[in-house]
Short mmCIF file of C-alpha atoms and ligand atoms in Angstrom, two decimals:
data_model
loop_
_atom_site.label_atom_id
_atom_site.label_comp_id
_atom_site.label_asym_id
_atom_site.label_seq_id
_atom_site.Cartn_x
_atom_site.Cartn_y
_atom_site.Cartn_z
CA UNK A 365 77.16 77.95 91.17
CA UNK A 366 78.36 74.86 93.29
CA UNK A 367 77.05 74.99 97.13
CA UNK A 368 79.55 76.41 99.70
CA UNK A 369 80.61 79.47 96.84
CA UNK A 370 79.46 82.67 97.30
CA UNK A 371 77.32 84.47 94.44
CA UNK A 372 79.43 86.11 92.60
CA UNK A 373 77.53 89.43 92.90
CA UNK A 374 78.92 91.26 96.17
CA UNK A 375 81.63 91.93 98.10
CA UNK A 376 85.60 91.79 97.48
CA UNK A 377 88.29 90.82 99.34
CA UNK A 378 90.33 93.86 99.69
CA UNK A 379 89.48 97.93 99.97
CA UNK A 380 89.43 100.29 97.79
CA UNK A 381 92.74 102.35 97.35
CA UNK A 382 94.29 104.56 94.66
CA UNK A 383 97.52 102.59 92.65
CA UNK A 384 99.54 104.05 90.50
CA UNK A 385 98.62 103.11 87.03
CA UNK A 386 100.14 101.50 83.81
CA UNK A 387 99.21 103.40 81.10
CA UNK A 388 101.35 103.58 78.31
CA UNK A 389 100.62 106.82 75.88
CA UNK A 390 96.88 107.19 76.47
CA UNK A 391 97.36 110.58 78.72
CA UNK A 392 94.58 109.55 81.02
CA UNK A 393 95.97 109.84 84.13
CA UNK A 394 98.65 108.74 86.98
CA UNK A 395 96.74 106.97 89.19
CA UNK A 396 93.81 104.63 89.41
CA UNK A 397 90.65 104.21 92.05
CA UNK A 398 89.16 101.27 91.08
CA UNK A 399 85.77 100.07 92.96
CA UNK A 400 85.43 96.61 92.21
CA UNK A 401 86.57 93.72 90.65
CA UNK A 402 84.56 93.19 87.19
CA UNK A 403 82.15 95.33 85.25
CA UNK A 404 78.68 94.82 84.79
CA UNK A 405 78.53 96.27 81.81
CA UNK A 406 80.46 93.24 79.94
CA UNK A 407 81.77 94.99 76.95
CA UNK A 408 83.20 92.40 74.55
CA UNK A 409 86.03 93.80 73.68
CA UNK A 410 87.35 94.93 77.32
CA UNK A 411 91.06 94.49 78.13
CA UNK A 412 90.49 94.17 81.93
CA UNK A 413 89.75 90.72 82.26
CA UNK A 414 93.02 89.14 80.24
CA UNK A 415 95.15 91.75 81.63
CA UNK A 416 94.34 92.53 84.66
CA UNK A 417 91.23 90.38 86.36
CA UNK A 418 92.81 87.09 85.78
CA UNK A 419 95.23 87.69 87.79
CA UNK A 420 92.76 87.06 90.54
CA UNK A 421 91.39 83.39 89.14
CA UNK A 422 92.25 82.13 92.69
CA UNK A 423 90.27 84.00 94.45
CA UNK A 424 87.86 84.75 92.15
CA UNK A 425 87.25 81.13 91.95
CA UNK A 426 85.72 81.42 95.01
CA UNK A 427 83.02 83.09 93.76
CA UNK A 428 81.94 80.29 91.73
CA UNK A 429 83.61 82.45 88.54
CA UNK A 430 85.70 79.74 86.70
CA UNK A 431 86.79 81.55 83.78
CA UNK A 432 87.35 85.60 84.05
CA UNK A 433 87.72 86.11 81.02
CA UNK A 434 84.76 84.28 79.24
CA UNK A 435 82.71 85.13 83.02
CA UNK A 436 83.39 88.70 82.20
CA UNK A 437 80.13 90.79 82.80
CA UNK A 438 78.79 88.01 85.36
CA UNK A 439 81.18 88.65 88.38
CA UNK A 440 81.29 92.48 90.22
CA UNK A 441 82.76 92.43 93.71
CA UNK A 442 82.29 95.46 95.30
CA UNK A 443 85.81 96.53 97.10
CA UNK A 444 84.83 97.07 100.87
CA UNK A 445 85.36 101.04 101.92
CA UNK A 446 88.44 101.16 104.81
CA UNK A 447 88.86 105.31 105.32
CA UNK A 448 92.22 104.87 106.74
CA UNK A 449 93.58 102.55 103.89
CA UNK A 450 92.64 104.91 101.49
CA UNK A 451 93.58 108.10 103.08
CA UNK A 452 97.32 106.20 103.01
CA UNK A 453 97.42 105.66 99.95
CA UNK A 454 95.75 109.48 98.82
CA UNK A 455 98.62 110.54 101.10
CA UNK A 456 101.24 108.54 99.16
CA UNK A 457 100.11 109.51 95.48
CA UNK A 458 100.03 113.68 97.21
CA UNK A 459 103.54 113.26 98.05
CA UNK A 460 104.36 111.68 94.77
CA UNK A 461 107.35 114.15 93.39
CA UNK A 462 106.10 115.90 90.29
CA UNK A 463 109.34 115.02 88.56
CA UNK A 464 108.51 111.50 89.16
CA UNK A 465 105.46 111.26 87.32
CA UNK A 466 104.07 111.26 83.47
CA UNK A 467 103.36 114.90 82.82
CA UNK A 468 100.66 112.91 80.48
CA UNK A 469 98.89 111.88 83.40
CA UNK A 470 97.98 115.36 84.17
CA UNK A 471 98.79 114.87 88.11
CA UNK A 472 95.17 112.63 88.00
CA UNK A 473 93.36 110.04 89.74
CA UNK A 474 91.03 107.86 87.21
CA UNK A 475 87.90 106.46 88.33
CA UNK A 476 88.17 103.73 87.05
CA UNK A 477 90.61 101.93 85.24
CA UNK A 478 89.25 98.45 85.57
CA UNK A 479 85.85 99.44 86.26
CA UNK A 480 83.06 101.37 85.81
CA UNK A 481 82.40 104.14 88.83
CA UNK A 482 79.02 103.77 87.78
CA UNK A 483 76.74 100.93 88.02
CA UNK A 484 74.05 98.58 88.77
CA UNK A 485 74.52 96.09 90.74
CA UNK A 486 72.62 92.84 89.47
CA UNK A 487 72.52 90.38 92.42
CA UNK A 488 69.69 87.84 92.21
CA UNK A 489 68.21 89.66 95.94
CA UNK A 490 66.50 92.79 94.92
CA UNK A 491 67.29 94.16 98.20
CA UNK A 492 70.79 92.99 98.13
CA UNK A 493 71.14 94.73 94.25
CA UNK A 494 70.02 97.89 95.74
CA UNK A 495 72.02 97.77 98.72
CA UNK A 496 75.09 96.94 97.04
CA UNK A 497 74.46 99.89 94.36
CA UNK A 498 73.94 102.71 96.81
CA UNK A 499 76.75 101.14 98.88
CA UNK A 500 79.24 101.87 95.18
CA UNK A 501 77.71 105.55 94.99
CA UNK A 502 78.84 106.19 98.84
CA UNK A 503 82.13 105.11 98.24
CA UNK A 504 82.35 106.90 94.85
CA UNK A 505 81.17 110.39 96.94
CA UNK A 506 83.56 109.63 100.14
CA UNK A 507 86.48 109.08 97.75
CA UNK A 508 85.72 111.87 95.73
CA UNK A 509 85.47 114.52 98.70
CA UNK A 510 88.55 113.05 100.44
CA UNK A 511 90.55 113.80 96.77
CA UNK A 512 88.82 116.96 97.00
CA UNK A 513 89.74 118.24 100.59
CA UNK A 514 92.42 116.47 101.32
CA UNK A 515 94.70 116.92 98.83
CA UNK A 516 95.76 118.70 95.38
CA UNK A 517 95.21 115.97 92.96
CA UNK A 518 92.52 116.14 89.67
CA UNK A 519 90.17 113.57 88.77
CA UNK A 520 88.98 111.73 85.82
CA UNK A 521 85.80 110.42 85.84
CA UNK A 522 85.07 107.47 83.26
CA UNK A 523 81.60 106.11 82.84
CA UNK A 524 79.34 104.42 80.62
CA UNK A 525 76.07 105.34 83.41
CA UNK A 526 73.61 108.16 83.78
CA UNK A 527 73.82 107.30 87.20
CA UNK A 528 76.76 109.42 87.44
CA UNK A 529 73.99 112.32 87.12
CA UNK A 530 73.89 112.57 90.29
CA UNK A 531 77.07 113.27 91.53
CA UNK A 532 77.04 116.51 89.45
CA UNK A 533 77.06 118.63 91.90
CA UNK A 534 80.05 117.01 93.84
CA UNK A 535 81.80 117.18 90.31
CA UNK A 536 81.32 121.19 89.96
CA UNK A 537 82.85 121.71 93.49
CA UNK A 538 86.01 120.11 92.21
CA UNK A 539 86.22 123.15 89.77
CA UNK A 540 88.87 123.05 87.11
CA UNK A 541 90.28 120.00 89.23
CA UNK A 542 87.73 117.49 87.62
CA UNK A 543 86.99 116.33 84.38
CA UNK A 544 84.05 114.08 83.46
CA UNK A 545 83.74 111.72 80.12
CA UNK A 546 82.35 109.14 79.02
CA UNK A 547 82.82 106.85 76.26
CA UNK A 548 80.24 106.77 73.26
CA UNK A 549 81.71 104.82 70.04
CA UNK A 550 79.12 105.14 68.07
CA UNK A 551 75.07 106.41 67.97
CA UNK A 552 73.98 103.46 66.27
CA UNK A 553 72.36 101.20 69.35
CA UNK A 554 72.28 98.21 67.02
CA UNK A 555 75.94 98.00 67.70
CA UNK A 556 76.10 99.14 71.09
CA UNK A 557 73.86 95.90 72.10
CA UNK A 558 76.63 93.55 70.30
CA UNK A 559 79.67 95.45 71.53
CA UNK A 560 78.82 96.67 74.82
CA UNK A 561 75.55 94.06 75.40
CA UNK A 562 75.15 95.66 79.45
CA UNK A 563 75.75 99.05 79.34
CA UNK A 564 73.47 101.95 78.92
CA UNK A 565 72.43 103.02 75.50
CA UNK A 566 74.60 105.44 73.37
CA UNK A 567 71.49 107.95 73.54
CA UNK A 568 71.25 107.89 77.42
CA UNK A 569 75.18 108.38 77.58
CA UNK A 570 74.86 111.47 74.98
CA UNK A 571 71.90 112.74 77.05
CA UNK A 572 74.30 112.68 80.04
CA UNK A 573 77.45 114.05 78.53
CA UNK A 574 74.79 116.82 77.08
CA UNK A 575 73.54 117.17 81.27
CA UNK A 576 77.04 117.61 82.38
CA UNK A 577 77.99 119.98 79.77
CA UNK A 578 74.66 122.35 80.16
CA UNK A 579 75.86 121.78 84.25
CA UNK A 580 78.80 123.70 83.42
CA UNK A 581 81.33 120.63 83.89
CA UNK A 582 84.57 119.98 82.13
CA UNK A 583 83.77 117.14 79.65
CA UNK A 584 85.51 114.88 77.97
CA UNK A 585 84.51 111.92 75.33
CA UNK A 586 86.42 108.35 74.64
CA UNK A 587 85.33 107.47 70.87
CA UNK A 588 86.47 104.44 72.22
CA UNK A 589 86.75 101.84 70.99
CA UNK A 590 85.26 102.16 67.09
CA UNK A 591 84.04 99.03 65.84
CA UNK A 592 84.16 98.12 61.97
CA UNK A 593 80.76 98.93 61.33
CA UNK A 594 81.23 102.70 62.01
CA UNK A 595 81.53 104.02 58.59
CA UNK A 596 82.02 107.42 57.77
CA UNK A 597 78.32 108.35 58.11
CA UNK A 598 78.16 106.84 61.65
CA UNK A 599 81.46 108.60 62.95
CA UNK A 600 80.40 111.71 61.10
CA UNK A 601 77.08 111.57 62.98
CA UNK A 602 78.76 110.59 66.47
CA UNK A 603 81.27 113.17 66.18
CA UNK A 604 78.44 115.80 65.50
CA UNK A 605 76.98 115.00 68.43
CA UNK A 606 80.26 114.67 70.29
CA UNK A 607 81.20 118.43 69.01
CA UNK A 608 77.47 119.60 70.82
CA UNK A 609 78.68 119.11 74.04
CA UNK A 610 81.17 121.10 73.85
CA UNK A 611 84.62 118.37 75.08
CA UNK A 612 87.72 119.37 75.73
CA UNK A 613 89.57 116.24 74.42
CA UNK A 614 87.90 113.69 72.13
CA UNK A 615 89.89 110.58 72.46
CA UNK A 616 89.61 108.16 69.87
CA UNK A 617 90.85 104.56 68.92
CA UNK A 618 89.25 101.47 66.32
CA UNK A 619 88.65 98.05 67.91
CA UNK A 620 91.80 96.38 68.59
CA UNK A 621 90.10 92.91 69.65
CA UNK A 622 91.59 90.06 71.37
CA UNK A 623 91.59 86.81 69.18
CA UNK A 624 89.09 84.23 71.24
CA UNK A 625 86.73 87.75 71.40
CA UNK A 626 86.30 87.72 67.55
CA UNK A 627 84.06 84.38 67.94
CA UNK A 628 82.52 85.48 70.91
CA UNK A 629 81.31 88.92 68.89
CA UNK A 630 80.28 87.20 65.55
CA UNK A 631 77.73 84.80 68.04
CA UNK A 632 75.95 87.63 69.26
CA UNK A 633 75.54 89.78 66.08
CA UNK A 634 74.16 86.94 64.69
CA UNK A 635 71.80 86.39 67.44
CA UNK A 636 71.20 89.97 67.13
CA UNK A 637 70.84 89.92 63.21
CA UNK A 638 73.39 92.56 62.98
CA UNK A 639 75.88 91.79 60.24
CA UNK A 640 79.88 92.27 61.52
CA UNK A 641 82.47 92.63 59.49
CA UNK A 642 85.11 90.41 61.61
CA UNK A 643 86.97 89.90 58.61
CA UNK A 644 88.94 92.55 59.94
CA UNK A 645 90.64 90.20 62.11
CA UNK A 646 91.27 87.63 59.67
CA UNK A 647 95.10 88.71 59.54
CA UNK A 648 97.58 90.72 61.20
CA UNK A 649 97.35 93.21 57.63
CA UNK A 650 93.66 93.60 57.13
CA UNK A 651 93.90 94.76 61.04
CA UNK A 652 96.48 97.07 60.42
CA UNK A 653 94.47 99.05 57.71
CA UNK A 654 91.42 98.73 59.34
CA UNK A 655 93.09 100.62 61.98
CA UNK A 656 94.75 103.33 59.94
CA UNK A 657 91.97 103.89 57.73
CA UNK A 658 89.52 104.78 61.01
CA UNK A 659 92.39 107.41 62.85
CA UNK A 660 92.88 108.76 59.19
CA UNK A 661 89.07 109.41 58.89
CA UNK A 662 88.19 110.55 62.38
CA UNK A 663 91.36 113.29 61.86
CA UNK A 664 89.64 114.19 58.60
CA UNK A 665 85.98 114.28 60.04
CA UNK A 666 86.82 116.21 62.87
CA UNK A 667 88.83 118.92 61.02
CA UNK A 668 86.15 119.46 59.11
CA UNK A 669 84.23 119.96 61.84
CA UNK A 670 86.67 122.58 63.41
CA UNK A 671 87.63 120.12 66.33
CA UNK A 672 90.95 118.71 65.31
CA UNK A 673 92.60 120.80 67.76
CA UNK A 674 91.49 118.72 70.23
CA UNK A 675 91.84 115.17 68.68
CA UNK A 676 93.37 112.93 70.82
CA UNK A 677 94.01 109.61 69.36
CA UNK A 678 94.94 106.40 70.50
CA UNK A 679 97.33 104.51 67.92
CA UNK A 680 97.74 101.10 68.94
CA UNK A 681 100.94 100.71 70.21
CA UNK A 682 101.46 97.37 67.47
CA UNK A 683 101.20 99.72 64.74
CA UNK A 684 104.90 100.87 65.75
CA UNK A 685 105.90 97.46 64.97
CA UNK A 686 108.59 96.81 62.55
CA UNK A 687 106.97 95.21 60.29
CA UNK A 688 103.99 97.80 59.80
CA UNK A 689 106.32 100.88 59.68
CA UNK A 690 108.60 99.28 57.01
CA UNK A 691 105.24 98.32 54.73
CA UNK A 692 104.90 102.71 54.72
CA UNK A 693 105.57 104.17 51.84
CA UNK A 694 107.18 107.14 54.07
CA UNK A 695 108.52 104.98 56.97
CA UNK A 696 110.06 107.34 58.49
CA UNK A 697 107.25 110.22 58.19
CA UNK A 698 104.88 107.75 59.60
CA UNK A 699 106.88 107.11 62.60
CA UNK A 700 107.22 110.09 63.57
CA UNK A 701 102.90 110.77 63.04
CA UNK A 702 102.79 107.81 65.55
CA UNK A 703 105.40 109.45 67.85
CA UNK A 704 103.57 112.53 67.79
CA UNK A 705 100.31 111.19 68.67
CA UNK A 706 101.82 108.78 71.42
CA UNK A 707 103.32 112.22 72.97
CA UNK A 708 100.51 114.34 73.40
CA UNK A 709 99.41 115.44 76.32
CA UNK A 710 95.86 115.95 76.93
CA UNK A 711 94.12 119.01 77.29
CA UNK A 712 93.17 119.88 81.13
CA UNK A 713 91.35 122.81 82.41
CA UNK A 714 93.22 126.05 83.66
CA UNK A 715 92.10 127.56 87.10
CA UNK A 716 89.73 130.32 86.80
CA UNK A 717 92.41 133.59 86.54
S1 SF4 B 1914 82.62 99.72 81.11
FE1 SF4 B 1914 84.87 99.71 80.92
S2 SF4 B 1914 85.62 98.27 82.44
FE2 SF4 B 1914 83.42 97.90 82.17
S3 SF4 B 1914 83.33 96.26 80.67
FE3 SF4 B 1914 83.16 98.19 79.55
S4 SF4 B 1914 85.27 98.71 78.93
FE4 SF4 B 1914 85.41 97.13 80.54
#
């Protein structure tokens, strides 16, 4: 860090308020709450920092980050809490005409899009780390009981952390209005330690989703994303698991990886002595049925387990491109597979009758 920048562990610029979000056929939700700028958990293969993030080089510059997108997992800025800047915008997404939005959305705020509502805050003062952390939970419960009580909206909550534990019982109040998930690719931890190096272990997160399950929440699970190495015994396995705590939706999707993350990945599973198979990426083909192969065998593992009802997956929007429909041997049966699943609108609880 050069002198005069600020460590790039604390606070953000601007507050935390709910945006509409830019989701295009994942039925997640309409809006987004997002706490901070960057993730501690650093997953490799994370979207937010090309697409979103580095749109804030400038100022994230002064916070001694000079690259966002190979910083990614260094940097979390917690966004200050203003009450009356975010009862504005809660305001503005309640008065949001139903017409006017995605019905895929499900009338939803997501916490988070860019984020994760859920985590540890690793500044270099351990009385600073734990400040900042409880300071995140706060916000997280304000937020949540303003969406509660002050308007009509649902919630998704999206987390990788165990911490979310304790906001349980702030979840159940929300009744049907809430539903919790988190994402768990895979059991094998080997993995999870290349893929997703700073976030809690698969078994914590499937000892949490189990917690909020036996708590009587609505639950939800991203199999998100799948990574090469899941073969069919690992995504058998994961979606056993998955099945035990009872979900409502299963979303799923393989690894669609940006090009300068391939590198990145093959460094550390090396390091790790975990062998990759990032041949996947080698060309624009071997993607493509890497990617079909995975939906195609997650739809056939979790009909046999009596769950394809409530399959969700996430197609890649590329594999609509020309040139991967017209190598189909059906072209026009396959587009309209991908249509279908691009459609879909995800399962949300009903009120209690
Ligand atoms: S937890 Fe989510 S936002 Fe954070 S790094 Fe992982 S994928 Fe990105």
């Amino acid at each position: 860090m050069h002198s005069g920048t600020k460590e790039p562990i604390g606070m953000w610029t601007h507050p935390a308020v709910i945006t509409a979000n830019n989701f295009v056929h994942k039925s997640l939700s309409n809006w987004s709450l997002n706490i901070a700028v960057g993730c501690a958990h650093a997953c490799r293969f994370c979207y937010v920092p090309s697409s979103s993030t580095n749109k804030q080089a400038d100022r994230l510059a002064g916070f001694g980050v000079e690259d966002p997108d190979a910083g990614w997992g260094s940097y979390v800025l917690l966004r200050p809490w203003d009450e009356k800047k975010f009862l504005a915008s809660l305001e503005a997404a309640e008065r949001t005409p139903r017409r006017l939005l995605n019905p895929d959305g499900n009338r939803a705020v997501m916490l988070c899009t860019t984020t994760d509502p859920y985590q540890v805050f690793k500044h270099s003062d351990p009385t600073r780390a734990k400040e900042l952390t409880q300071q995140s939970l706060n916000m997280v419960h304000r937020a949540l009981e303003l969406i509660r009580d002050r308007s009509t909206l649902n919630v998704r909550i999206m987390t990788r952390s165990p911490l979310a534990r304790q906001h349980f019982d702030l979840f159940r109040s929300f009744g049907h209005r809430l539903v919790f998930g988190m994402s768990l690719p895979t059991l094998r931890n080997d993995l999870a330690r290349v893929y997703e190096p700073a976030a809690p272990a698969p078994s914590q997160r499937l000892a949490t989703l189990q917690a909020a399950s036996d708590a009587g929440l609505n639950v939800y699970v991203a199999m998100a994303p799948t990574y090469p190495e899941c073969d069919e015994q690992d995504l058998t396995a994961t979606l056993r698991a998955i099945k035990a705590v009872k979900p409502i939706t299963v979303f799923h999707e393989p690894i669609n990886i940006r090009a300068d993350n391939v590198a990145r990945i093959a460094i550390q599973g090396k390091a790790l002595g975990v062998t990759l198979r990032t041949d996947v990426f080698d060309s624009r083909e071997s993607w493509r049925d890497y990617s079909l192969s995975a939906l195609k065998t997650v739809v056939r593992i979790t009909r046999e387990l009596g769950m394809g009802d409530r399959l969700h997956l996430w197609p890649d929007k590329k594999l609509g491109a020309a040139w991967v429909v017209e190598s189909m041997s059906k072209p026009e049966q396959y587009r309209s597979w991908l249509e279908k699943r691009w459609k879909r609108i995800s399962e949300w609880p009903r009120a209690a009758a």
